PDB file of C-alpha atoms in Angstrom:
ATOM      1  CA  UNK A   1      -2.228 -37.028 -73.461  1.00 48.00           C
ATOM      2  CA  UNK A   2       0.857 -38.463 -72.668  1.00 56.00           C
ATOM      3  CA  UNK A   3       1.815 -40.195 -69.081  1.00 58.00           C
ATOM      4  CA  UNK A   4       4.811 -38.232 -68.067  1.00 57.00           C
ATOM      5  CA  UNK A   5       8.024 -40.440 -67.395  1.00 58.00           C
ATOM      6  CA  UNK A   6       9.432 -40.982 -63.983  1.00 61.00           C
ATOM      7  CA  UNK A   7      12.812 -40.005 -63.428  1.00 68.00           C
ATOM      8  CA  UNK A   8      15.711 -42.563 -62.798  1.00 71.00           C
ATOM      9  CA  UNK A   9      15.783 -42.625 -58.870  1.00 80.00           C
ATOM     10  CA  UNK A  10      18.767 -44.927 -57.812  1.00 86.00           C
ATOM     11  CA  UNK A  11      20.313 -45.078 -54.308  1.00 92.00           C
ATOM     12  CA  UNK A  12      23.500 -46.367 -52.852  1.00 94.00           C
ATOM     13  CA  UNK A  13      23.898 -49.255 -50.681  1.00 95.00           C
ATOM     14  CA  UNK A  14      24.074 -47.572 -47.299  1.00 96.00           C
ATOM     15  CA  UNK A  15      20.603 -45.675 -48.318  1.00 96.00           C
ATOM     16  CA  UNK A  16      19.302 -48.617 -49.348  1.00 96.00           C
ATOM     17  CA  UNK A  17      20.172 -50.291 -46.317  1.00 97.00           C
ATOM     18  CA  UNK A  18      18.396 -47.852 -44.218  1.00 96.00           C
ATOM     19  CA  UNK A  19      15.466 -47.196 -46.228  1.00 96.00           C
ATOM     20  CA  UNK A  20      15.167 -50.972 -45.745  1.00 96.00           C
ATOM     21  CA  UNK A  21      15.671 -50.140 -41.717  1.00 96.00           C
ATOM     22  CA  UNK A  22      13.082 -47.888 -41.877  1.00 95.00           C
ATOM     23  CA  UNK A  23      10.323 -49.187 -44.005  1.00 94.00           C
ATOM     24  CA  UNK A  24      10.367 -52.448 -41.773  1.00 94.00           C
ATOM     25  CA  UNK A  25      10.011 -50.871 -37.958  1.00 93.00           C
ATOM     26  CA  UNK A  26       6.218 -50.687 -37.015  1.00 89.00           C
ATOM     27  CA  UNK A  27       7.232 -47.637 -34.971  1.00 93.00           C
ATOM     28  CA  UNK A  28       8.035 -45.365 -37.520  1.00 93.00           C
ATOM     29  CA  UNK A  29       4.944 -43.270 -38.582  1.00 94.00           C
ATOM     30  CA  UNK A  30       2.941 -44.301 -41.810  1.00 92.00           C
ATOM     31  CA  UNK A  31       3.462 -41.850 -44.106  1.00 92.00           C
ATOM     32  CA  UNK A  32       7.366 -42.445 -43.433  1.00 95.00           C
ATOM     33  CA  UNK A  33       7.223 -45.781 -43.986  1.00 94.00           C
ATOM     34  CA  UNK A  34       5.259 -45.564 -47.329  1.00 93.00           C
ATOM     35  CA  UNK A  35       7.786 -42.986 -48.095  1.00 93.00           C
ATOM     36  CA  UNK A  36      10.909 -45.635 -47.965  1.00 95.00           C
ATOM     37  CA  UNK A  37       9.016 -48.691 -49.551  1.00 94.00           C
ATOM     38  CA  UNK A  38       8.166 -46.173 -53.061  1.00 93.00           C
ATOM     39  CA  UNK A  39      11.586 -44.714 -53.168  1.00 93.00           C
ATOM     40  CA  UNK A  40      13.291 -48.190 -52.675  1.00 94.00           C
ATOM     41  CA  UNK A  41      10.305 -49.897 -55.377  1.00 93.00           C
ATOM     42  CA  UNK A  42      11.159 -46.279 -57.661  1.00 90.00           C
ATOM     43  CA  UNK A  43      15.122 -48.030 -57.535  1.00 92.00           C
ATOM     44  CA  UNK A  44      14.086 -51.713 -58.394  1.00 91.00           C
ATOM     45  CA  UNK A  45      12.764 -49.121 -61.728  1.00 87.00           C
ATOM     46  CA  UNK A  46       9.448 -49.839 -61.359  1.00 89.00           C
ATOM     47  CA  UNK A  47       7.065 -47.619 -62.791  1.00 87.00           C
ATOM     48  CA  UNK A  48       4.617 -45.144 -60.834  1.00 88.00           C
ATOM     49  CA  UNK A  49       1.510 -46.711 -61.665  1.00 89.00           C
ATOM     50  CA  UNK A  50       2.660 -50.101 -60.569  1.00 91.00           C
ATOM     51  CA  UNK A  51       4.379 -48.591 -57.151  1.00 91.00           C
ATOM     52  CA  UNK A  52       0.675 -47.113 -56.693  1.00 91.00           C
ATOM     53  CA  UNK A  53      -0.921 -50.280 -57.131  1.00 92.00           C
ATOM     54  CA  UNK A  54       1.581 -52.174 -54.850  1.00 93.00           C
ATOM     55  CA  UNK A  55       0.881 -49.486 -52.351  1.00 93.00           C
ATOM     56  CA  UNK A  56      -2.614 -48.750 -52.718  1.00 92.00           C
ATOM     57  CA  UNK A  57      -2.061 -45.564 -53.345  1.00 91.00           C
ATOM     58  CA  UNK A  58      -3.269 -42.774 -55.680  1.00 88.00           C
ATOM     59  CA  UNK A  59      -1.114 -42.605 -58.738  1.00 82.00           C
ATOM     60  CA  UNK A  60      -0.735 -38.610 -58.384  1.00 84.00           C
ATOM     61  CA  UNK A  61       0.682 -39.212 -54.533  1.00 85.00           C
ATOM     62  CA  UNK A  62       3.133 -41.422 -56.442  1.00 81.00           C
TER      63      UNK A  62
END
């Protein structure tokens, strides 16, 4: 069976900016931080399994 294909995720600047903000304060809860660091790895068009990996994450959660 076929892996199904991500879809293009791209941000601007400003949302880049603060997804960088957000994924770097060790205040911010977990799951939001994990959050920011896939969706700004998902704009450098890397590819879910990879993101999992770099996250140690399940692929699925990807």
């Amino acid at each position: 069976m076929p892996t199904p294909k991500a879809s293009v995720c791209t941000v601007s600047s400003r949302q880049h900016q603060l997804l960088e903000q957000i994924s770097h304060r060790a205040t911010n809860p977990r799951r939001l931080v994990e959050r920011a660091k896939l969706v700004l790895l998902a704009n450098d068009g890397i590819n879910n399994t990879e993101i999992s990996k770099q996250l140690q994450m399940n692929r699925n959660q990807v």
